Tab-separated table of C-alpha atoms in Angstrom:
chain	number	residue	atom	x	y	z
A	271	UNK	CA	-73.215	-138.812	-29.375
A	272	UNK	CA	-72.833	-140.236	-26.043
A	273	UNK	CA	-71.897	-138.602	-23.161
A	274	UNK	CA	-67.529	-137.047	-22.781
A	275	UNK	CA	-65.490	-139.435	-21.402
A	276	UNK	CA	-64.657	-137.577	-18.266
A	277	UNK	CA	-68.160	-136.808	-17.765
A	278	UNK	CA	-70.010	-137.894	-14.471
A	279	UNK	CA	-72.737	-140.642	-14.627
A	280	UNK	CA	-76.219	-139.105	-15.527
A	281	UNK	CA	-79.153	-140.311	-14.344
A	282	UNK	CA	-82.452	-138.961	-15.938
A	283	UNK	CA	-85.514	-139.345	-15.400
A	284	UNK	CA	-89.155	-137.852	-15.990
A	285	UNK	CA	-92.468	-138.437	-13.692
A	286	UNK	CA	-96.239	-136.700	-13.879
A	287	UNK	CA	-97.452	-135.140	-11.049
A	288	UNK	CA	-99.079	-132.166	-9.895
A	289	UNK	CA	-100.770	-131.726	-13.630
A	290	UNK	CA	-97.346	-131.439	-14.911
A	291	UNK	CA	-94.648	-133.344	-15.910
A	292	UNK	CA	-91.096	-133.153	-13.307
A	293	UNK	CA	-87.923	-134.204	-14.782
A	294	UNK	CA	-84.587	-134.740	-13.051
A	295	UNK	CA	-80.803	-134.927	-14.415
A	296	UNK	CA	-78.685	-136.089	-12.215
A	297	UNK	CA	-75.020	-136.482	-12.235
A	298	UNK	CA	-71.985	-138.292	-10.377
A	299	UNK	CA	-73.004	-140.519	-7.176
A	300	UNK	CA	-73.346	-144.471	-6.582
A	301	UNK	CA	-76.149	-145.116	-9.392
A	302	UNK	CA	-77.683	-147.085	-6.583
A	303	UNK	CA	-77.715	-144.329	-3.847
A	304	UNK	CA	-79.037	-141.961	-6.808
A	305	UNK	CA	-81.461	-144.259	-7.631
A	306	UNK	CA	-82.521	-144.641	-4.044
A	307	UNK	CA	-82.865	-141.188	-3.705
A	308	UNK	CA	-84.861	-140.342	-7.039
A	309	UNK	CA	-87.166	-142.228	-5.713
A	310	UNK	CA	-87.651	-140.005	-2.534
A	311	UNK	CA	-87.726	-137.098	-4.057
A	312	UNK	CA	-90.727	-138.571	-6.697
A	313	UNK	CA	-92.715	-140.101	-3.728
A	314	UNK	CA	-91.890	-136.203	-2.127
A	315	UNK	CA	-93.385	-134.543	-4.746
A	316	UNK	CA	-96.737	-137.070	-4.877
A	317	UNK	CA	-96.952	-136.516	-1.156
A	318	UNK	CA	-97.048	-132.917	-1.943
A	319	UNK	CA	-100.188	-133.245	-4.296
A	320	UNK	CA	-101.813	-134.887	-1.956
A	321	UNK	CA	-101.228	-132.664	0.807
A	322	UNK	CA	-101.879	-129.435	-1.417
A	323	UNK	CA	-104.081	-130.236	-4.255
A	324	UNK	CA	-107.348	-127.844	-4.365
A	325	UNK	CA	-108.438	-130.467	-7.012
A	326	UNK	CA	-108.496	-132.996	-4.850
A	327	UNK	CA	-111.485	-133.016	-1.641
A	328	UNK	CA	-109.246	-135.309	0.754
A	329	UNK	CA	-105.619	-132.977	0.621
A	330	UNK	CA	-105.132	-131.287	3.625
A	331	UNK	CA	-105.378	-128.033	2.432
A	332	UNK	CA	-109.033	-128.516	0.849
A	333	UNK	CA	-109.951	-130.513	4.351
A	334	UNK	CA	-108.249	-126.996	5.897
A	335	UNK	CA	-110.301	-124.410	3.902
A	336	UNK	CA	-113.299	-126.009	4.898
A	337	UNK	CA	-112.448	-125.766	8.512
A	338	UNK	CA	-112.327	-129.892	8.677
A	339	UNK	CA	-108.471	-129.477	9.584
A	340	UNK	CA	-106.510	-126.848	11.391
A	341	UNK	CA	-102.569	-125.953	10.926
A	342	UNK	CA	-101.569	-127.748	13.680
A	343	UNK	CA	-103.111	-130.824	13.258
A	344	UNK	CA	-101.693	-130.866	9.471
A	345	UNK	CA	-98.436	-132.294	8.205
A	346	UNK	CA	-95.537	-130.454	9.192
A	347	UNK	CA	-95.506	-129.522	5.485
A	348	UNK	CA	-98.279	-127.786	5.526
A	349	UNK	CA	-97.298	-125.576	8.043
A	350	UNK	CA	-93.796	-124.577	6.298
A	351	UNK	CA	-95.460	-123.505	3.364
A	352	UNK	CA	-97.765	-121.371	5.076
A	353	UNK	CA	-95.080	-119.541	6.793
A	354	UNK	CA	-93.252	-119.521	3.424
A	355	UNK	CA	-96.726	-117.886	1.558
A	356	UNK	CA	-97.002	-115.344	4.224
A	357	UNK	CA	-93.314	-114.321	4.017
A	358	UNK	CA	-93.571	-114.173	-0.290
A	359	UNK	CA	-97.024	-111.900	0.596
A	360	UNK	CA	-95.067	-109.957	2.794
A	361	UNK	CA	-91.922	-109.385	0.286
A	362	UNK	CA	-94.443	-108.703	-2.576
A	363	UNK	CA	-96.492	-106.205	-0.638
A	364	UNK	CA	-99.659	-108.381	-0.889
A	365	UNK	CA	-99.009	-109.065	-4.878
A	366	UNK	CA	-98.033	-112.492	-4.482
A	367	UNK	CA	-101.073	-114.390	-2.063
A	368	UNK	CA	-102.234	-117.982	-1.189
A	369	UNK	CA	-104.969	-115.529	0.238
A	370	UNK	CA	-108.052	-114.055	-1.593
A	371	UNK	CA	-111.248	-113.644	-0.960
A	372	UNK	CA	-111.768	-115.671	1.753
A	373	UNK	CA	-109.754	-118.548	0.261
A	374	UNK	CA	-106.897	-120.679	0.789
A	375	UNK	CA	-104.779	-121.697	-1.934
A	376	UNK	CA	-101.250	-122.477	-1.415
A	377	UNK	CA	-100.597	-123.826	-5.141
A	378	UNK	CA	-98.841	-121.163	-6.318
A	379	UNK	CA	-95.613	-121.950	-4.236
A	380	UNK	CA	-96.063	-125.547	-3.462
A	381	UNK	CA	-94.621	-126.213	-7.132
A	382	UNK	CA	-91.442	-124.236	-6.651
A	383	UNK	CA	-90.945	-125.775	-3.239
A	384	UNK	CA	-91.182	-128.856	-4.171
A	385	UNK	CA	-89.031	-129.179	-6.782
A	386	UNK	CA	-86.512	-127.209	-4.793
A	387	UNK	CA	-86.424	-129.605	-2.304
A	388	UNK	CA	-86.324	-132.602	-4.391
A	389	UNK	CA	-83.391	-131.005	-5.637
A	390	UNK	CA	-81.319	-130.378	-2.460
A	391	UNK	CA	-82.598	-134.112	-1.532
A	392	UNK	CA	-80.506	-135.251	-4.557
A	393	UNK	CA	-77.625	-133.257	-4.385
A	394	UNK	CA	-76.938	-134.685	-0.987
A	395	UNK	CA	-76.046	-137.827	-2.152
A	396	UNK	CA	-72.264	-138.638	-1.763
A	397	UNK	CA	-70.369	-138.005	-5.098
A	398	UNK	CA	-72.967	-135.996	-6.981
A	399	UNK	CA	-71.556	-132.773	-8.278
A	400	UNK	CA	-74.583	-131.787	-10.279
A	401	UNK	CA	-78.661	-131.591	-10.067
A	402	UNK	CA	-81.600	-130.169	-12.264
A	403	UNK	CA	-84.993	-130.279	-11.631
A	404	UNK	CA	-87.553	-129.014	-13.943
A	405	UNK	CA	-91.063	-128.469	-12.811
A	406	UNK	CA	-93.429	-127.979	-15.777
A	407	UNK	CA	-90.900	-124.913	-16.680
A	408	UNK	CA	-89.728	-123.921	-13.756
A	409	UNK	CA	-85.824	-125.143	-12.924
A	410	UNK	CA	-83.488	-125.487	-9.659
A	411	UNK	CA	-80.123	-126.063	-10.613
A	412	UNK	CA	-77.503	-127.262	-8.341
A	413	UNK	CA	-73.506	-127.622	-8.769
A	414	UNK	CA	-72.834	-128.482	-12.207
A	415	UNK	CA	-73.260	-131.143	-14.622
A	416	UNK	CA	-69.753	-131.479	-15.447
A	417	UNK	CA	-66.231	-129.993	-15.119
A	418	UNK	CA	-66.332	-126.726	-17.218
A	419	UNK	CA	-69.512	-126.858	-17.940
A	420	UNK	CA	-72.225	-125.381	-16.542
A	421	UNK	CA	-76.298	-125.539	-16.819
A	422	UNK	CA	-78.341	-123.820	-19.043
A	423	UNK	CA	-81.949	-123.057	-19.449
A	424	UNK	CA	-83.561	-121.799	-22.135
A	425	UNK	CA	-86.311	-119.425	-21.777
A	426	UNK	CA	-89.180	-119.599	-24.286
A	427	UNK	CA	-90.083	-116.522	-26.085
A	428	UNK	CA	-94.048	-115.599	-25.613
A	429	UNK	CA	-94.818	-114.025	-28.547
A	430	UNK	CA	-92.720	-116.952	-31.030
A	431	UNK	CA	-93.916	-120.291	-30.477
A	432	UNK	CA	-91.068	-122.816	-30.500
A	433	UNK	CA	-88.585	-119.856	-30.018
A	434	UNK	CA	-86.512	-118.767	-27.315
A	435	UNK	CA	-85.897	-115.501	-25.380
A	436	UNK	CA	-83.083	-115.940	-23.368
A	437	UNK	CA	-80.423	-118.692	-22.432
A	438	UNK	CA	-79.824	-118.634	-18.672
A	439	UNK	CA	-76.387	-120.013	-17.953
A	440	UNK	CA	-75.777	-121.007	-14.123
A	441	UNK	CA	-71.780	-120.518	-14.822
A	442	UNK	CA	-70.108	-119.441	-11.187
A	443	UNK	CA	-73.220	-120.457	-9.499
A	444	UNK	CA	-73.487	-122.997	-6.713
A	445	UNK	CA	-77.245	-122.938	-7.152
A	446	UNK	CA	-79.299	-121.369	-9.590
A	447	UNK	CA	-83.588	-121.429	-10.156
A	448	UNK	CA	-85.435	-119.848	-12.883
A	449	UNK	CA	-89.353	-119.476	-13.164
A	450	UNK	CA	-91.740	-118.083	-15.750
A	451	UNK	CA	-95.012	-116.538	-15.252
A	452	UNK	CA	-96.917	-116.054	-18.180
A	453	UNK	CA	-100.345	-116.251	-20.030
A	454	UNK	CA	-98.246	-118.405	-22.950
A	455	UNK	CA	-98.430	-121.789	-21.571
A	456	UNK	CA	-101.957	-121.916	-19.692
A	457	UNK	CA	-103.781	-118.450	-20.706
A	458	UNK	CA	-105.049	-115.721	-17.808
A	459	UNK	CA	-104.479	-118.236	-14.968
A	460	UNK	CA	-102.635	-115.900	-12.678
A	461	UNK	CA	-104.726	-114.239	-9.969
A	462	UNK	CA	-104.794	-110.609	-8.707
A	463	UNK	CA	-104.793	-111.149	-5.283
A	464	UNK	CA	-106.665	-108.480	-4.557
A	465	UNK	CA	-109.838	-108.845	-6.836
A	466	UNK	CA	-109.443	-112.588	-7.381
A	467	UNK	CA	-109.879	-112.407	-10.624
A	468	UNK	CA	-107.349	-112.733	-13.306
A	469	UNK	CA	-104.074	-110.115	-13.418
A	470	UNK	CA	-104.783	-107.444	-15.936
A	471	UNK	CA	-101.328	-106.394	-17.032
A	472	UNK	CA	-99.795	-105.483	-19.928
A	473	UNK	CA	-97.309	-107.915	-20.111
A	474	UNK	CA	-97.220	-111.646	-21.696
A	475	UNK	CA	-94.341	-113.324	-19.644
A	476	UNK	CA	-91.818	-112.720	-16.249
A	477	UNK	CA	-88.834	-114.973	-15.699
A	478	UNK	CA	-87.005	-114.692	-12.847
A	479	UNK	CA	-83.369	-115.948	-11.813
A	480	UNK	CA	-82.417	-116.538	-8.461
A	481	UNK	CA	-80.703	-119.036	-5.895
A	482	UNK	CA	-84.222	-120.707	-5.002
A	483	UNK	CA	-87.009	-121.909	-6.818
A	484	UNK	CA	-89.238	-121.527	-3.949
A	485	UNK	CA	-88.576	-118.064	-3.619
A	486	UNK	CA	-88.427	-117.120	-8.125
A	487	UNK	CA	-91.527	-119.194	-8.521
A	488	UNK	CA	-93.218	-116.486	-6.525
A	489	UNK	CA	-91.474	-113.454	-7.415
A	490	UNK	CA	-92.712	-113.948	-11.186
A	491	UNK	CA	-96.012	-114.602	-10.223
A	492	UNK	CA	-96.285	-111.322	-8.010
A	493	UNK	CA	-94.262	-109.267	-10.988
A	494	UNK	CA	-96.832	-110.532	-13.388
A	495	UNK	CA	-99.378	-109.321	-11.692
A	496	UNK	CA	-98.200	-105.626	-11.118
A	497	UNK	CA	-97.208	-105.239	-14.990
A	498	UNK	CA	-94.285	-104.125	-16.057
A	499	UNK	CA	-93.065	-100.806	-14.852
A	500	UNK	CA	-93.858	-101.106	-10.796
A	501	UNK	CA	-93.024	-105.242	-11.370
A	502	UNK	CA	-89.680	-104.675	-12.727
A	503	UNK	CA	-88.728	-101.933	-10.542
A	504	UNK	CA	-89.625	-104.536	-7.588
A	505	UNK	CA	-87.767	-106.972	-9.184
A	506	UNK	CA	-84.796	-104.723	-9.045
A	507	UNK	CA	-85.261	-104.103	-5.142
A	508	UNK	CA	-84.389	-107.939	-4.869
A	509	UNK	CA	-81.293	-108.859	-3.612
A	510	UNK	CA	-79.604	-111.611	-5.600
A	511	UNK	CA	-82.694	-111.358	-8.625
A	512	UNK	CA	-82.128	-111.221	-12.086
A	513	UNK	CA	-85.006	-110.947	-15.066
A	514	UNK	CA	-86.393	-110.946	-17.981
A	515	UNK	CA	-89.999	-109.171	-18.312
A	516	UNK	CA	-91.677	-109.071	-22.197
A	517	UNK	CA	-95.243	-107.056	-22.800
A	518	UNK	CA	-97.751	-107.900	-25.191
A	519	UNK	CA	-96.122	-105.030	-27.470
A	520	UNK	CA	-93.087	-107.313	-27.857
A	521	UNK	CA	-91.142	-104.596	-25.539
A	522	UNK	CA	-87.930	-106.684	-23.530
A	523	UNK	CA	-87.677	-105.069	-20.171
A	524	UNK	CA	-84.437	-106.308	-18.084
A	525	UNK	CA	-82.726	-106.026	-14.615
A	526	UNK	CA	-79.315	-104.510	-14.238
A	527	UNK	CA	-77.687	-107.529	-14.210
A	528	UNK	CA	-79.288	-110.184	-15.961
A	529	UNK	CA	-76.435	-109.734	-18.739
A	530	UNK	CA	-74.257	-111.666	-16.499
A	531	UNK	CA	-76.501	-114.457	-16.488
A	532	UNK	CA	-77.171	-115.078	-20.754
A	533	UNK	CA	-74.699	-117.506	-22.132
């Protein structure tokens, strides 16, 4: 079936990076000025492995850690995310860090930010009414991909491989981000920031809905970590934050108002 015939144009479009895979659905605009654009937001999101990878010896941040670089003499990129680490440790109460033990690593909010901002890059494109980005998982949605019809994201269930959770629906939302931190995907890979080691928590995934991705992207990681009772009662504390917490006992733990959100 193709696409309804008062449906915007779509433009698509998928691209590795960062060890995952970034895809963008784009609607309405001059395919050319889209097209133009698409491609700034892809070269954006390479410059941002380059500037942030830890896997890579010659990024700024690994030239930083080893006290090769400082702040000031790094992209101004490298300096925003800083500031924007330090302000998600400060929110989280130290549970969310690109901190630890002496180390720097900024990778746990560069994805979020990236993709956020190839979004906004996109959606300020004369004539386009609608933008998703999905980062390995984690989604900024902006406007909508067609009249009466909003987007949705599906959520994948932890403990059910090839099943879902939830359905997020951005209806009445200018933007919309979800993010999931989990051991489902990529096993124990998220940190306790305070033993540097990984969390020990009692539960197997945290998705969080909110207006940015920068901003979710870090909330689930810092929720993960402090397991379900104090993360969800955080999560609660957050204006504007919806989610969707699941233990290893298959228990569903959920904020007041993520009702308003499944669809």
């Amino acid at each position: 079936m193709g696409e309804p015939a008062d449906a915007p144009a779509a433009l698509r479009h998928a691209e590795e990076v960062m060890g995952t895979v970034f895809s963008f659905d784009v609607r309405g605009g001059r395919p050319g000025a889209v097209r133009e654009a698409l491609a700034g937001a892809v070269a954006g999101l390479h410059r941002a492995d380059a500037l942030f990878s830890t896997y890579r010896e010659d990024s700024e941040v690994s030239r930083l850690a080893r006290g090769e670089l400082t702040v000031a003499r790094c992209a101004s990129e490298v300096a925003e995310v800083l500031e924007l680490a330090a302000e998600a440790e400060r929110v989280s109460e130290g549970w969310f860090s690109a901190r630890y033990q002496g180390g720097l690593d900024p990778t746990g909010i560069v994805k979020g930010w990236a993709a956020e901002r190839a979004a906004r890059l996109l959606a300020a494109v004369d004539g386009v009414c609608g933008v998703s980005v999905n980062g390995g998982g984690d989604v900024q949605m902006l406007g909508a991909p067609e009249p009466r019809r909003a987007w949705r994201v599906g959520v994948a269930d932890p403990l059910r491989p090839g099943g879902l959770a939830a359905v997020i629906s951005a209806a009445g939302a200018d933007e919309l981000s979800v993010a999931t931190s989990g051991t489902a995907e990529r096993g124990a890979h998220i940190v306790d920031p305070r033993t540097g080691r990984p969390a020990v928590t009692d539960l197997v995934s945290v998705t969080v809905v909110g207006p940015r991705l920068t901003w979710v992207d870090c909330w689930a990681t810092a929720a993960f970590a402090m397991g379900s009772r104090a993360g969800l009662a955080w999560l609660e504390s957050l204006p504007g934050v919806e989610a969707l917490l699941i233990t290893a006992g298959d228990e569903v733990r959920c904020t007041g108002g993520l009702a308003e959100r499944l669809g």
